[in-house]
GROMACS .gro file of C-alpha atoms in nm:
model
  362
    1MET     CA    1   2.428  -0.290  -2.743
    2GLY     CA    2   2.270  -0.012  -2.538
    3GLU     CA    3   2.275  -0.025  -2.176
    4LEU     CA    4   1.885  -0.066  -2.151
    5LEU     CA    5   1.889  -0.351  -2.401
    6VAL     CA    6   2.161  -0.530  -2.207
    7ALA     CA    7   1.949  -0.483  -1.874
    8MET     CA    8   1.627  -0.602  -2.042
    9ASN     CA    9   1.811  -0.904  -2.202
   10LEU     CA   10   1.922  -1.004  -1.865
   11ALA     CA   11   1.574  -0.954  -1.698
   12TYR     CA   12   1.350  -1.087  -1.970
   13ASN     CA   13   1.530  -1.334  -2.212
   14THR     CA   14   1.311  -1.642  -2.176
   15THR     CA   15   1.604  -1.873  -2.333
   16ILE     CA   16   1.793  -1.810  -2.008
   17LYS     CA   17   1.647  -1.985  -1.690
   18ALA     CA   18   1.540  -1.750  -1.408
   19ARG     CA   19   1.803  -1.890  -1.162
   20ALA     CA   20   2.075  -1.845  -1.429
   21ARG     CA   21   1.964  -1.497  -1.484
   22TYR     CA   22   2.038  -1.415  -1.096
   23GLU     CA   23   2.350  -1.595  -1.112
   24LEU     CA   24   2.462  -1.379  -1.396
   25ALA     CA   25   2.342  -1.062  -1.224
   26GLN     CA   26   2.562  -1.136  -0.931
   27GLN     CA   27   2.870  -1.165  -1.164
   28GLY     CA   28   2.835  -0.797  -1.228
   29PRO     CA   29   2.781  -0.580  -1.557
   30GLY     CA   30   3.058  -0.740  -1.765
   31HIS     CA   31   2.900  -1.085  -1.796
   32SER     CA   32   2.828  -1.231  -2.146
   33LEU     CA   33   2.467  -1.305  -2.246
   34PRO     CA   34   2.289  -1.459  -2.553
   35ALA     CA   35   2.180  -1.237  -2.817
   36PRO     CA   36   1.840  -1.065  -2.730
   37CYS     CA   37   1.545  -1.285  -2.833
   38GLU     CA   38   1.268  -1.134  -3.047
   39ALA     CA   39   1.042  -1.070  -2.740
   40VAL     CA   40   1.324  -0.865  -2.577
   41ARG     CA   41   1.379  -0.667  -2.873
   42LEU     CA   42   1.007  -0.577  -2.903
   43TRP     CA   43   0.990  -0.483  -2.535
   44HIS     CA   44   1.317  -0.274  -2.577
   45ALA     CA   45   1.129  -0.075  -2.857
   46LEU     CA   46   0.828  -0.014  -2.652
   47ALA     CA   47   1.032   0.089  -2.350
   48CYS     CA   48   1.232   0.335  -2.541
   49THR     CA   49   0.916   0.497  -2.690
   50TRP     CA   50   0.759   0.505  -2.357
   51LEU     CA   51   1.079   0.662  -2.184
   52LEU     CA   52   1.086   0.938  -2.439
   53GLN     CA   53   0.740   1.056  -2.385
   54SER     CA   54   0.816   1.213  -2.040
   55ASN     CA   55   1.115   1.347  -1.855
   56LYS     CA   56   0.974   1.204  -1.549
   57ARG     CA   57   1.031   0.839  -1.669
   58PHE     CA   58   1.320   0.632  -1.601
   59TRP     CA   59   1.456   0.285  -1.578
   60VAL     CA   60   1.710   0.131  -1.329
   61GLY     CA   61   1.881  -0.196  -1.363
   62ILE     CA   62   2.032  -0.398  -1.076
   63HIS     CA   63   2.373  -0.279  -1.176
   64CYS     CA   64   2.287   0.092  -1.171
   65HIS     CA   65   2.453   0.311  -0.885
   66ASP     CA   66   2.094   0.400  -0.757
   67TYR     CA   67   1.939   0.076  -0.763
   68PRO     CA   68   1.742   0.042  -0.433
   69GLN     CA   69   1.989  -0.138  -0.190
   70SER     CA   70   1.696  -0.249   0.028
   71LEU     CA   71   1.584  -0.471  -0.279
   72LEU     CA   72   1.908  -0.654  -0.282
   73ALA     CA   73   1.824  -0.865   0.018
   74LEU     CA   74   1.539  -1.029  -0.165
   75LYS     CA   75   1.588  -1.373  -0.291
   76ASP     CA   76   1.488  -1.271  -0.634
   77PRO     CA   77   1.523  -0.897  -0.670
   78PRO     CA   78   1.394  -0.723  -0.976
   79LEU     CA   79   1.669  -0.708  -1.239
   80VAL     CA   80   1.512  -0.412  -1.403
   81LEU     CA   81   1.263  -0.142  -1.279
   82PHE     CA   82   1.067   0.122  -1.479
   83GLY     CA   83   0.958   0.417  -1.284
   84GLU     CA   84   0.765   0.762  -1.341
   85GLY     CA   85   0.804   1.018  -1.085
   86ARG     CA   86   1.075   1.110  -0.844
   87ARG     CA   87   1.364   0.877  -0.890
   88GLU     CA   88   1.518   0.948  -0.550
   89LEU     CA   89   1.242   0.802  -0.362
   90LEU     CA   90   1.388   0.456  -0.447
   91SER     CA   91   1.607   0.508  -0.146
   92ALA     CA   92   1.390   0.702   0.084
   93ARG     CA   93   1.260   0.570   0.417
   94GLY     CA   94   0.905   0.432   0.397
   95VAL     CA   95   0.637   0.246   0.552
   96ALA     CA   96   0.406   0.004   0.347
   97ILE     CA   97   0.036  -0.012   0.407
   98VAL     CA   98  -0.123  -0.312   0.256
   99GLY     CA   99  -0.471  -0.483   0.300
  100SER     CA  100  -0.791  -0.612   0.155
  101ARG     CA  101  -0.917  -0.511  -0.175
  102ASN     CA  102  -1.264  -0.573  -0.043
  103ALA     CA  103  -1.208  -0.351   0.256
  104THR     CA  104  -1.482  -0.223   0.498
  105ARG     CA  105  -1.543   0.149   0.549
  106THR     CA  106  -1.365   0.114   0.888
  107GLY     CA  107  -1.069  -0.033   0.714
  108LEU     CA  108  -1.063   0.226   0.448
  109GLY     CA  109  -1.068   0.488   0.726
  110HIS     CA  110  -0.776   0.331   0.907
  111ALA     CA  111  -0.561   0.308   0.577
  112HIS     CA  112  -0.645   0.667   0.484
  113GLY     CA  113  -0.570   0.786   0.841
  114PHE     CA  114  -0.254   0.599   0.882
  115GLY     CA  115  -0.129   0.694   0.516
  116LYS     CA  116  -0.188   1.051   0.605
  117ALA     CA  117  -0.004   1.047   0.946
  118PHE     CA  118   0.294   0.866   0.790
  119ALA     CA  119   0.336   1.128   0.511
  120LYS     CA  120   0.288   1.416   0.757
  121ALA     CA  121   0.584   1.263   0.944
  122HIS     CA  122   0.790   1.268   0.624
  123TRP     CA  123   0.780   0.899   0.549
  124VAL     CA  124   0.715   0.766   0.209
  125VAL     CA  125   0.396   0.561   0.198
  126VAL     CA  126   0.438   0.242  -0.029
  127SER     CA  127   0.145   0.035  -0.161
  128GLY     CA  128   0.008  -0.135  -0.457
  129LEU     CA  129  -0.250   0.102  -0.621
  130ALA     CA  130  -0.502  -0.180  -0.590
  131GLU     CA  131  -0.877  -0.149  -0.489
  132GLY     CA  132  -0.954  -0.101  -0.125
  133ILE     CA  133  -0.684  -0.051   0.142
  134ASP     CA  134  -0.399   0.054  -0.117
  135GLY     CA  135  -0.592   0.315  -0.278
  136ALA     CA  136  -0.701   0.460   0.062
  137ALA     CA  137  -0.352   0.460   0.183
  138HIS     CA  138  -0.218   0.644  -0.140
  139THR     CA  139  -0.493   0.892  -0.115
  140GLY     CA  140  -0.415   0.951   0.266
  141ALA     CA  141  -0.056   1.021   0.180
  142LEU     CA  142  -0.152   1.268  -0.114
  143GLU     CA  143  -0.386   1.464   0.116
  144ALA     CA  144  -0.111   1.524   0.357
  145THR     CA  145   0.099   1.651   0.054
  146GLY     CA  146   0.341   1.369   0.110
  147ALA     CA  147   0.522   1.127  -0.095
  148THR     CA  148   0.393   0.784  -0.192
  149ILE     CA  149   0.522   0.493  -0.406
  150ALA     CA  150   0.274   0.284  -0.617
  151VAL     CA  151   0.423  -0.052  -0.721
  152LEU     CA  152   0.231  -0.220  -1.011
  153GLY     CA  153   0.138  -0.572  -1.099
  154CYS     CA  154   0.152  -0.456  -1.493
  155GLY     CA  155   0.376  -0.251  -1.715
  156PRO     CA  156   0.421   0.117  -1.607
  157ASP     CA  157   0.206   0.243  -1.876
  158GLU     CA  158  -0.097   0.022  -1.778
  159VAL     CA  159  -0.335   0.088  -1.477
  160TYR     CA  160  -0.509  -0.178  -1.258
  161PRO     CA  161  -0.781  -0.134  -1.160
  162PRO     CA  162  -0.855   0.089  -1.455
  163HIS     CA  163  -1.056   0.338  -1.243
  164HIS     CA  164  -0.722   0.430  -1.039
  165ALA     CA  165  -0.587   0.593  -1.367
  166GLY     CA  166  -0.663   0.931  -1.209
  167LEU     CA  167  -0.496   0.841  -0.870
  168LYS     CA  168  -0.196   0.709  -1.064
  169GLN     CA  169  -0.159   1.039  -1.249
  170GLN     CA  170  -0.193   1.238  -0.912
  171ILE     CA  171   0.085   1.027  -0.762
  172VAL     CA  172   0.319   1.136  -1.025
  173ALA     CA  173   0.206   1.493  -1.034
  174GLN     CA  174   0.232   1.543  -0.668
  175GLY     CA  175   0.592   1.415  -0.663
  176GLY     CA  176   0.545   1.038  -0.582
  177LEU     CA  177   0.655   0.746  -0.784
  178VAL     CA  178   0.503   0.472  -0.997
  179LEU     CA  179   0.717   0.163  -1.023
  180SER     CA  180   0.700  -0.180  -1.212
  181GLU     CA  181   0.942  -0.461  -1.283
  182TYR     CA  182   0.731  -0.519  -1.603
  183PRO     CA  183   0.826  -0.352  -1.930
  184PRO     CA  184   0.575  -0.120  -2.092
  185GLY     CA  185   0.307  -0.302  -2.290
  186THR     CA  186   0.262  -0.565  -2.023
  187ALA     CA  187  -0.094  -0.618  -1.939
  188PRO     CA  188  -0.185  -0.721  -1.568
  189GLN     CA  189  -0.207  -1.078  -1.493
  190ALA     CA  190  -0.300  -1.262  -1.181
  191GLY     CA  191   0.032  -1.402  -1.119
  192PHE     CA  192   0.212  -1.062  -1.124
  193PHE     CA  193   0.060  -0.926  -0.818
  194PRO     CA  194   0.198  -1.173  -0.555
  195ARG     CA  195   0.545  -1.100  -0.709
  196ARG     CA  196   0.478  -0.732  -0.703
  197ASN     CA  197   0.414  -0.782  -0.335
  198ARG     CA  198   0.779  -0.859  -0.255
  199ILE     CA  199   0.886  -0.534  -0.398
  200ILE     CA  200   0.656  -0.347  -0.174
  201ALA     CA  201   0.803  -0.546   0.122
  202GLY     CA  202   1.147  -0.490   0.007
  203LEU     CA  203   1.127  -0.099  -0.060
  204ALA     CA  204   0.971  -0.029   0.277
  205ASP     CA  205   1.134  -0.019   0.618
  206GLY     CA  206   0.824  -0.121   0.805
  207LEU     CA  207   0.486  -0.268   0.704
  208LEU     CA  208   0.130  -0.222   0.827
  209VAL     CA  209  -0.152  -0.465   0.745
  210VAL     CA  210  -0.483  -0.286   0.785
  211GLU     CA  211  -0.737  -0.563   0.692
  212ALA     CA  212  -0.664  -0.914   0.566
  213ALA     CA  213  -0.857  -1.242   0.543
  214MET     CA  214  -0.684  -1.556   0.618
  215ARG     CA  215  -0.586  -1.626   0.261
  216SER     CA  216  -0.492  -1.256   0.180
  217GLY     CA  217  -0.220  -1.168  -0.059
  218SER     CA  218  -0.121  -0.902   0.207
  219LEU     CA  219  -0.002  -1.199   0.430
  220ILE     CA  220   0.255  -1.292   0.179
  221THR     CA  221   0.376  -0.928   0.175
  222ALA     CA  222   0.391  -0.932   0.539
  223ARG     CA  223   0.587  -1.269   0.550
  224VAL     CA  224   0.835  -1.146   0.293
  225ALA     CA  225   0.880  -0.824   0.504
  226SER     CA  226   0.938  -1.044   0.827
  227GLU     CA  227   1.193  -1.255   0.639
  228LEU     CA  228   1.375  -0.932   0.539
  229GLY     CA  229   1.380  -0.821   0.904
  230ARG     CA  230   1.142  -0.540   0.865
  231THR     CA  231   0.901  -0.441   1.145
  232VAL     CA  232   0.558  -0.571   1.074
  233GLY     CA  233   0.238  -0.446   1.234
  234ALA     CA  234  -0.126  -0.524   1.215
  235ILE     CA  235  -0.442  -0.348   1.303
  236PRO     CA  236  -0.684  -0.551   1.516
  237GLY     CA  237  -1.068  -0.575   1.418
  238SER     CA  238  -1.370  -0.735   1.530
  239ILE     CA  239  -1.345  -1.106   1.618
  240HIS     CA  240  -1.668  -1.156   1.406
  241SER     CA  241  -1.494  -0.999   1.099
  242SER     CA  242  -1.349  -1.240   0.826
  243GLN     CA  243  -1.146  -0.934   0.707
  244SER     CA  244  -0.972  -0.914   1.048
  245LYS     CA  245  -0.882  -1.284   1.093
  246GLY     CA  246  -0.540  -1.246   0.895
  247CYS     CA  247  -0.433  -0.949   1.124
  248HIS     CA  248  -0.537  -1.132   1.431
  249ASP     CA  249  -0.326  -1.439   1.319
  250MET     CA  250  -0.037  -1.205   1.245
  251ILE     CA  251  -0.055  -1.063   1.602
  252LYS     CA  252  -0.072  -1.420   1.760
  253LYS     CA  253   0.246  -1.491   1.550
  254GLY     CA  254   0.438  -1.196   1.683
  255ALA     CA  255   0.353  -0.896   1.464
  256MET     CA  256   0.292  -0.564   1.653
  257LEU     CA  257  -0.044  -0.477   1.748
  258ILE     CA  258  -0.083  -0.122   1.619
  259GLU     CA  259  -0.300   0.164   1.744
  260THR     CA  260  -0.114   0.472   1.649
  261ALA     CA  261   0.135   0.549   1.358
  262GLN     CA  262   0.384   0.656   1.610
  263GLU     CA  263   0.401   0.312   1.756
  264LEU     CA  264   0.516   0.165   1.429
  265LEU     CA  265   0.750   0.462   1.337
  266ASP     CA  266   0.925   0.423   1.677
  267GLU     CA  267   0.982   0.057   1.613
  268VAL     CA  268   1.116   0.113   1.248
  269GLN     CA  269   1.328   0.396   1.316
  270ALA     CA  270   1.527   0.190   1.560
  271SER     CA  271   1.627  -0.049   1.283
  272LEU     CA  272   1.664   0.200   0.996
  273PRO     CA  273   1.952   0.118   0.751
  274VAL     CA  274   2.246   0.374   0.790
  275PHE     CA  275   2.227   0.494   0.424
  276LYS     CA  276   1.861   0.597   0.494
  277ILE     CA  277   1.936   0.766   0.832
  278THR     CA  278   2.211   0.988   0.654
  279ALA     CA  279   1.950   1.085   0.382
  280MET     CA  280   1.673   1.135   0.618
  281LEU     CA  281   1.437   1.432   0.573
  282GLN     CA  282   1.368   1.681   0.867
  283GLU     CA  283   1.146   1.513   1.102
  284ASP     CA  284   0.813   1.641   1.240
  285ASP     CA  285   0.634   1.339   1.406
  286ASN     CA  286   0.400   1.543   1.608
  287ASP     CA  287   0.101   1.453   1.396
  288CYS     CA  288   0.167   1.083   1.444
  289HIS     CA  289   0.049   1.056   1.807
  290THR     CA  290  -0.321   1.079   1.727
  291THR     CA  291  -0.470   0.731   1.807
  292MET     CA  292  -0.675   0.588   1.514
  293ASN     CA  293  -0.974   0.473   1.727
  294CYS     CA  294  -1.296   0.639   1.788
  295SER     CA  295  -1.279   0.983   1.884
  296MET     CA  296  -1.627   1.171   1.944
  297ASP     CA  297  -1.697   1.526   2.013
  298THR     CA  298  -1.811   1.528   2.368
  299ASP     CA  299  -1.934   1.877   2.335
  300MET     CA  300  -2.178   1.787   2.060
  301GLU     CA  301  -2.542   1.807   2.171
  302LEU     CA  302  -2.763   1.527   2.042
  303ASP     CA  303  -3.128   1.515   2.100
  304GLU     CA  304  -3.256   1.217   2.300
  305GLU     CA  305  -3.365   1.004   2.023
  306LEU     CA  306  -3.021   1.028   1.845
  307SER     CA  307  -2.837   0.981   2.154
  308ARG     CA  308  -3.023   0.651   2.230
  309VAL     CA  309  -2.938   0.530   1.881
  310LEU     CA  310  -2.572   0.621   1.906
  311GLN     CA  311  -2.548   0.455   2.266
  312CYS     CA  312  -2.696   0.135   2.125
  313LEU     CA  313  -2.445   0.130   1.857
  314GLY     CA  314  -2.084  -0.024   1.908
  315HIS     CA  315  -1.781  -0.079   1.693
  316GLU     CA  316  -1.909  -0.419   1.552
  317PRO     CA  317  -2.163  -0.385   1.262
  318ALA     CA  318  -2.541  -0.384   1.354
  319HIS     CA  319  -2.820  -0.413   1.112
  320SER     CA  320  -3.069  -0.134   1.124
  321ASP     CA  321  -3.371  -0.379   1.190
  322THR     CA  322  -3.197  -0.514   1.489
  323LEU     CA  323  -3.144  -0.159   1.638
  324ALA     CA  324  -3.493  -0.068   1.554
  325GLN     CA  325  -3.629  -0.378   1.751
  326GLN     CA  326  -3.384  -0.315   2.040
  327LEU     CA  327  -3.505   0.059   2.071
  328GLY     CA  328  -3.854   0.001   1.989
  329LEU     CA  329  -3.875   0.221   1.686
  330ASP     CA  330  -3.986   0.173   1.346
  331THR     CA  331  -3.741   0.116   1.054
  332GLU     CA  332  -3.821   0.455   0.881
  333THR     CA  333  -3.732   0.628   1.202
  334ILE     CA  334  -3.408   0.433   1.283
  335LEU     CA  335  -3.277   0.491   0.939
  336ALA     CA  336  -3.338   0.864   0.956
  337ALA     CA  337  -3.158   0.874   1.271
  338LEU     CA  338  -2.874   0.687   1.144
  339THR     CA  339  -2.854   0.893   0.834
  340GLU     CA  340  -2.827   1.219   1.056
  341LEU     CA  341  -2.565   1.062   1.286
  342GLU     CA  342  -2.368   0.969   0.956
  343LEU     CA  343  -2.388   1.333   0.846
  344LEU     CA  344  -2.253   1.447   1.182
  345GLY     CA  345  -1.954   1.196   1.136
  346LEU     CA  346  -2.051   0.981   1.430
  347VAL     CA  347  -2.151   0.651   1.247
  348LEU     CA  348  -2.074   0.474   0.927
  349GLY     CA  349  -2.287   0.265   0.690
  350GLU     CA  350  -2.157  -0.073   0.607
  351SER     CA  351  -2.283  -0.289   0.320
  352GLY     CA  352  -2.605  -0.474   0.397
  353ASN     CA  353  -2.753  -0.198   0.578
  354ARG     CA  354  -2.530  -0.240   0.875
  355TRP     CA  355  -2.406   0.029   1.083
  356VAL     CA  356  -2.105   0.091   1.319
  357ARG     CA  357  -1.966   0.399   1.525
  358SER     CA  358  -1.719   0.598   1.350
  359ASN     CA  359  -1.364   0.521   1.385
  360GLY     CA  360  -1.256   0.904   1.400
  361VAL     CA  361  -1.017   0.916   1.109
  362PHE     CA  362  -1.233   1.061   0.822
   0.00000   0.00000   0.00000
């Protein structure tokens, strides 16, 4: 029986209970297993076909020499992983960025900015390729020509959401890695994504939550990371924003309040595993000292009307009608001013015709 079939039989044979599979895995590669069931043989055939289609594709089982050591601390580590991209990233130092799928423009800016800063400092950015914060974090890392790992909640040949197919291809093309514990041919299912989150937490040496509601899946990732002894940080937001309440709750319970990328990296660096320190890339962390808050060009000259609108606007969303009433301007005039300020990069439009000052990371 081929090595891949043995590994997949251990991971996916439904005639063996999950707990029994992990107990067998702990016994080492020489254990005896029941014959592969029909489902395992089908998945094995699909996996072999998928692997042969590109020399960038690979698999790694829990008994392989380059299986990520950081995942072994999980209560239920993935028994098999399928990857496409740079295999050596499995053991690279990394920071996870997670957050809401329904992110605000401000949150997307933070995720993009921090992803870019971490990548410039030669840290791998780990996330889940999901809508919102995940996608922005991957994109920021790619713009910095850095490495990023996308952990999927489906087979390695699938994409969710579908419109992130281009982003997935770009990650592989630019030297990143796409990873899944599910065999090729596995469609995304709701229950797969919470399990995917434990791999994100396990691979990364630190974790940053950008935006999260109180019942967000990102809080599951943060809890797993904390249980593993990883550094966990969160970005605070408006006290009126439901997308910030999860982050605020984390901070109250001991997570780091993060304002700059360097704050998190300094803490993560101090507790980095020895095997990652020895394999560390040459550092250049100078780009990480930029504060991810509002930064406005003070030399920019604005006319009196634009200045009045900008001064009336804060970092909490305000409706254009409210601004018009406060300034004594008609709706058409206020919208024209806000549009001009947005083109100058000083304000951002939120959903529902609400506006905030720019966070300075675009």
